Amino acid sequence: MTELAEPKRARGRPRKTENERDDGNRRQALIAAAARLFHLKGYDATSTREIAAQVGMQPGSPFYHFGNKQDLLLAVMVEGMKQAIERQRAACAAQGQDLSAREQLRTLIRNQFDVLLGPDSDFIPVMLYEWRSLNDAQRQTITRIKDDYEAAWNPVLQALHNKGQLRAPVGLARLMIFGALNWSVQWYEAPSATAPSSPTRRATLDELTESALQLFLRDDAPAPAA
């Protein structure tokens, strides 16, 4: 009797079942809902019951995906930083390889404003506001991801420093730039026809980017010493 050949195993990871895909989608929905509510109300004032209700889950369902509310907060911050890294990579890649250091910094700053103030911008403000709510191990996790994000800025700032265009030493400049940009979540509101005279509503994100460049860069490098 002829033996039947064993069916070939598919290469790569096995396909997820429908239930596994649904679980992944529900987890992401919980993260997005938590980001919105943490941003709007604050971490302490938001309950997991409210987060579950936002995505049509039972009150205890979030604990199927996360051990506790603090783990959900960490997931919000990790997701925000991962999105920021991908958006930064895409923004830099779209500009090509031939930009001056000043133009590269413009791209980085404009992307940072978009991450902080643009559409779907709940995640990073939560990280800025709710950092104190993480435990030490969770803070270390976020710090590692944040360092990866900021690493792209270092060679650009160093190039500007080498040309005499940066107004401060590289390390200090990076801290001050991020401090200034991140603080914009406290005061910025997008331009609005209903309040055109409000100072914080007059500037677009492009205009904020140009203002930031003027604050931190010299227009011309100083003349070399004789």
CSV table of C-alpha atoms in Angstrom, one decimal:
chain,number,residue,atom,x,y,z
A,1,MET,CA,0.0,0.0,0.0
A,2,THR,CA,1.4,3.4,-1.0
A,3,GLU,CA,2.1,5.6,2.0
A,4,LEU,CA,0.6,9.1,1.9
A,5,ALA,CA,3.1,11.9,2.1
A,6,GLU,CA,2.8,14.2,5.1
A,7,PRO,CA,1.4,17.6,4.2
A,8,LYS,CA,4.1,20.3,4.0
A,9,ARG,CA,4.2,22.7,6.9
A,10,ALA,CA,3.7,26.3,6.0
A,11,ARG,CA,6.7,28.5,6.5
A,12,GLY,CA,6.8,31.2,9.0
A,13,ARG,CA,4.5,31.7,12.0
A,14,PRO,CA,1.2,29.9,12.1
A,15,ARG,CA,-1.7,32.1,11.1
A,16,LYS,CA,-3.6,33.7,14.0
A,17,THR,CA,-7.1,32.4,14.6
A,18,GLU,CA,-10.1,34.7,14.2
A,19,ASN,CA,-10.4,34.8,18.0
A,20,GLU,CA,-6.7,35.7,18.4
A,21,ARG,CA,-7.0,38.5,15.8
A,22,ASP,CA,-10.1,39.8,17.6
A,23,ASP,CA,-8.2,39.8,21.0
A,24,GLY,CA,-5.4,41.8,19.4
A,25,ASN,CA,-7.8,44.3,18.0
A,26,ARG,CA,-9.7,44.6,21.3
A,27,ARG,CA,-6.4,45.2,23.1
A,28,GLN,CA,-5.5,48.0,20.8
A,29,ALA,CA,-9.0,49.4,21.2
A,30,LEU,CA,-8.5,49.4,25.0
A,31,ILE,CA,-5.1,51.2,24.6
A,32,ALA,CA,-6.6,53.9,22.3
A,33,ALA,CA,-9.6,54.4,24.7
A,34,ALA,CA,-7.3,54.6,27.7
A,35,ALA,CA,-5.1,57.2,26.0
A,36,ARG,CA,-8.1,59.4,25.2
A,37,LEU,CA,-9.5,59.2,28.7
A,38,PHE,CA,-6.1,59.5,30.5
A,39,HIS,CA,-5.4,62.6,28.4
A,40,LEU,CA,-8.9,64.1,29.0
A,41,LYS,CA,-9.4,63.3,32.7
A,42,GLY,CA,-6.1,62.2,34.0
A,43,TYR,CA,-4.9,58.7,35.1
A,44,ASP,CA,-6.1,58.9,38.7
A,45,ALA,CA,-9.6,60.1,37.7
A,46,THR,CA,-10.2,57.4,35.0
A,47,SER,CA,-11.5,54.0,36.0
A,48,THR,CA,-11.0,50.7,34.1
A,49,ARG,CA,-14.8,50.5,34.0
A,50,GLU,CA,-15.0,53.7,32.0
A,51,ILE,CA,-12.3,52.5,29.6
A,52,ALA,CA,-14.1,49.2,29.1
A,53,ALA,CA,-17.4,51.1,28.4
A,54,GLN,CA,-15.7,53.1,25.7
A,55,VAL,CA,-15.0,50.0,23.7
A,56,GLY,CA,-18.2,48.1,24.6
A,57,MET,CA,-16.6,45.6,27.0
A,58,GLN,CA,-17.6,44.3,30.3
A,59,PRO,CA,-16.1,46.1,33.4
A,60,GLY,CA,-13.7,43.3,34.1
A,61,SER,CA,-12.6,42.6,30.5
A,62,PRO,CA,-9.5,44.9,30.5
A,63,PHE,CA,-7.9,42.6,33.1
A,64,TYR,CA,-7.9,39.8,30.5
A,65,HIS,CA,-5.4,41.9,28.5
A,66,PHE,CA,-3.6,43.9,31.3
A,67,GLY,CA,-2.8,42.9,34.9
A,68,ASN,CA,-3.9,46.2,36.3
A,69,LYS,CA,-4.6,49.8,35.3
A,70,GLN,CA,-0.9,50.7,35.7
A,71,ASP,CA,0.0,48.1,33.1
A,72,LEU,CA,-2.5,49.7,30.8
A,73,LEU,CA,-0.9,53.1,31.4
A,74,LEU,CA,2.5,51.6,30.5
A,75,ALA,CA,1.0,50.1,27.3
A,76,VAL,CA,-0.4,53.6,26.3
A,77,MET,CA,3.0,55.1,26.7
A,78,VAL,CA,4.8,52.3,24.9
A,79,GLU,CA,2.3,52.5,22.0
A,80,GLY,CA,2.8,56.3,21.9
A,81,MET,CA,6.6,56.1,21.7
A,82,LYS,CA,6.5,53.3,19.1
A,83,GLN,CA,4.1,55.4,16.9
A,84,ALA,CA,6.4,58.5,17.4
A,85,ILE,CA,9.5,56.5,16.3
A,86,GLU,CA,7.7,55.2,13.2
A,87,ARG,CA,6.3,58.6,12.3
A,88,GLN,CA,9.8,60.1,12.8
A,89,ARG,CA,11.4,57.5,10.5
A,90,ALA,CA,8.8,58.0,7.9
A,91,ALA,CA,9.1,61.8,8.0
A,92,CYS,CA,12.9,61.6,7.7
A,93,ALA,CA,12.8,59.1,4.9
A,94,ALA,CA,10.3,61.2,2.9
A,95,GLN,CA,12.8,64.1,2.9
A,96,GLY,CA,15.6,62.1,1.3
A,97,GLN,CA,19.3,62.1,2.1
A,98,ASP,CA,20.6,65.4,0.8
A,99,LEU,CA,19.1,67.8,3.3
A,100,SER,CA,21.2,70.3,5.2
A,101,ALA,CA,21.4,69.8,9.0
A,102,ARG,CA,19.1,72.8,9.4
A,103,GLU,CA,16.5,71.2,7.2
A,104,GLN,CA,16.9,67.9,9.0
A,105,LEU,CA,16.2,69.6,12.3
A,106,ARG,CA,13.2,71.3,10.8
A,107,THR,CA,11.8,67.9,9.8
A,108,LEU,CA,12.4,66.5,13.3
A,109,ILE,CA,10.8,69.5,15.0
A,110,ARG,CA,7.8,69.5,12.7
A,111,ASN,CA,7.3,65.8,13.3
A,112,GLN,CA,7.5,66.3,17.1
A,113,PHE,CA,4.9,69.0,17.0
A,114,ASP,CA,2.7,66.6,15.0
A,115,VAL,CA,3.2,63.9,17.5
A,116,LEU,CA,2.3,66.2,20.4
A,117,LEU,CA,-0.4,68.3,18.8
A,118,GLY,CA,-1.7,66.7,15.6
A,119,PRO,CA,-4.3,64.1,15.0
A,120,ASP,CA,-4.3,61.0,17.3
A,121,SER,CA,-2.0,62.9,19.7
A,122,ASP,CA,-3.3,61.6,23.0
A,123,PHE,CA,-0.5,59.2,23.7
A,124,ILE,CA,2.6,61.3,24.2
A,125,PRO,CA,0.8,64.0,26.4
A,126,VAL,CA,-0.2,61.1,28.7
A,127,MET,CA,3.4,60.1,29.0
A,128,LEU,CA,4.4,63.7,29.9
A,129,TYR,CA,1.6,64.2,32.4
A,130,GLU,CA,1.5,60.7,34.0
A,131,TRP,CA,5.2,59.7,34.2
A,132,ARG,CA,4.9,59.8,38.1
A,133,SER,CA,2.3,57.1,38.0
A,134,LEU,CA,4.7,54.4,36.7
A,135,ASN,CA,6.9,52.3,38.9
A,136,ASP,CA,10.6,52.3,38.5
A,137,ALA,CA,10.8,49.3,36.2
A,138,GLN,CA,8.2,50.8,33.9
A,139,ARG,CA,10.0,54.1,33.8
A,140,GLN,CA,13.1,52.3,32.7
A,141,THR,CA,11.2,50.7,29.9
A,142,ILE,CA,9.9,54.1,28.6
A,143,THR,CA,13.3,55.7,29.0
A,144,ARG,CA,14.9,53.1,26.8
A,145,ILE,CA,12.3,53.7,24.0
A,146,LYS,CA,12.6,57.5,24.5
A,147,ASP,CA,16.4,57.3,24.1
A,148,ASP,CA,15.9,55.4,20.8
A,149,TYR,CA,13.6,58.2,19.6
A,150,GLU,CA,16.0,61.0,20.6
A,151,ALA,CA,19.0,59.2,19.2
A,152,ALA,CA,18.1,60.5,15.7
A,153,TRP,CA,18.5,64.1,16.9
A,154,ASN,CA,22.0,63.7,18.1
A,155,PRO,CA,23.9,63.6,14.8
A,156,VAL,CA,21.8,66.5,13.5
A,157,LEU,CA,22.5,68.7,16.5
A,158,GLN,CA,26.2,67.8,16.4
A,159,ALA,CA,26.4,68.8,12.7
A,160,LEU,CA,24.8,72.1,13.5
A,161,HIS,CA,27.1,72.6,16.5
A,162,ASN,CA,30.1,71.9,14.3
A,163,LYS,CA,29.0,74.6,11.9
A,164,GLY,CA,28.5,77.1,14.7
A,165,GLN,CA,24.8,77.3,14.1
A,166,LEU,CA,23.5,75.7,17.4
A,167,ARG,CA,23.1,78.2,20.2
A,168,ALA,CA,24.0,75.7,23.0
A,169,PRO,CA,26.1,72.6,23.5
A,170,VAL,CA,24.6,69.5,21.9
A,171,GLY,CA,23.4,67.8,25.1
A,172,LEU,CA,22.0,70.9,26.7
A,173,ALA,CA,20.4,72.0,23.4
A,174,ARG,CA,18.6,68.6,23.0
A,175,LEU,CA,17.2,68.8,26.6
A,176,MET,CA,16.0,72.4,26.1
A,177,ILE,CA,14.5,71.8,22.7
A,178,PHE,CA,12.5,68.8,23.9
A,179,GLY,CA,11.5,70.8,27.0
A,180,ALA,CA,10.2,73.7,24.9
A,181,LEU,CA,8.4,71.5,22.4
A,182,ASN,CA,6.8,69.2,24.9
A,183,TRP,CA,5.6,72.2,27.0
A,184,SER,CA,3.4,73.2,24.0
A,185,VAL,CA,0.8,70.6,25.0
A,186,GLN,CA,0.1,72.8,28.0
A,187,TRP,CA,-0.8,75.9,26.0
A,188,TYR,CA,-1.3,75.3,22.3
A,189,GLU,CA,-4.7,75.2,20.6
A,190,ALA,CA,-5.1,74.9,16.9
A,191,PRO,CA,-6.2,77.9,14.9
A,192,SER,CA,-9.9,78.4,15.1
A,193,ALA,CA,-12.4,80.7,13.3
A,194,THR,CA,-14.3,81.1,16.6
A,195,ALA,CA,-11.3,82.6,18.4
A,196,PRO,CA,-9.0,84.1,15.8
A,197,SER,CA,-7.6,86.7,18.2
A,198,SER,CA,-6.4,84.2,20.8
A,199,PRO,CA,-2.5,84.3,20.7
A,200,THR,CA,-2.3,80.5,21.1
A,201,ARG,CA,-4.6,80.0,18.1
A,202,ARG,CA,-2.7,82.1,15.6
A,203,ALA,CA,0.2,79.8,14.8
A,204,THR,CA,0.1,76.6,12.7
A,205,LEU,CA,2.4,73.7,13.4
A,206,ASP,CA,4.6,74.9,10.5
A,207,GLU,CA,4.8,78.4,12.0
A,208,LEU,CA,5.7,76.9,15.4
A,209,THR,CA,8.4,74.9,13.7
A,210,GLU,CA,9.9,78.0,12.2
A,211,SER,CA,9.8,79.9,15.5
A,212,ALA,CA,11.5,77.0,17.2
A,213,LEU,CA,14.3,77.0,14.7
A,214,GLN,CA,14.8,80.7,15.2
A,215,LEU,CA,15.0,80.2,19.0
A,216,PHE,CA,17.7,77.5,18.9
A,217,LEU,CA,19.7,78.2,15.8
A,218,ARG,CA,21.8,81.1,14.5
A,219,ASP,CA,20.9,82.3,11.0
A,220,ASP,CA,24.6,82.4,10.1
A,221,ALA,CA,27.6,80.7,11.5
A,222,PRO,CA,30.0,83.0,13.3
A,223,ALA,CA,33.1,84.0,11.3
A,224,PRO,CA,36.2,81.9,12.2
A,225,ALA,CA,38.7,83.5,14.5
A,226,ALA,CA,41.7,85.1,12.7
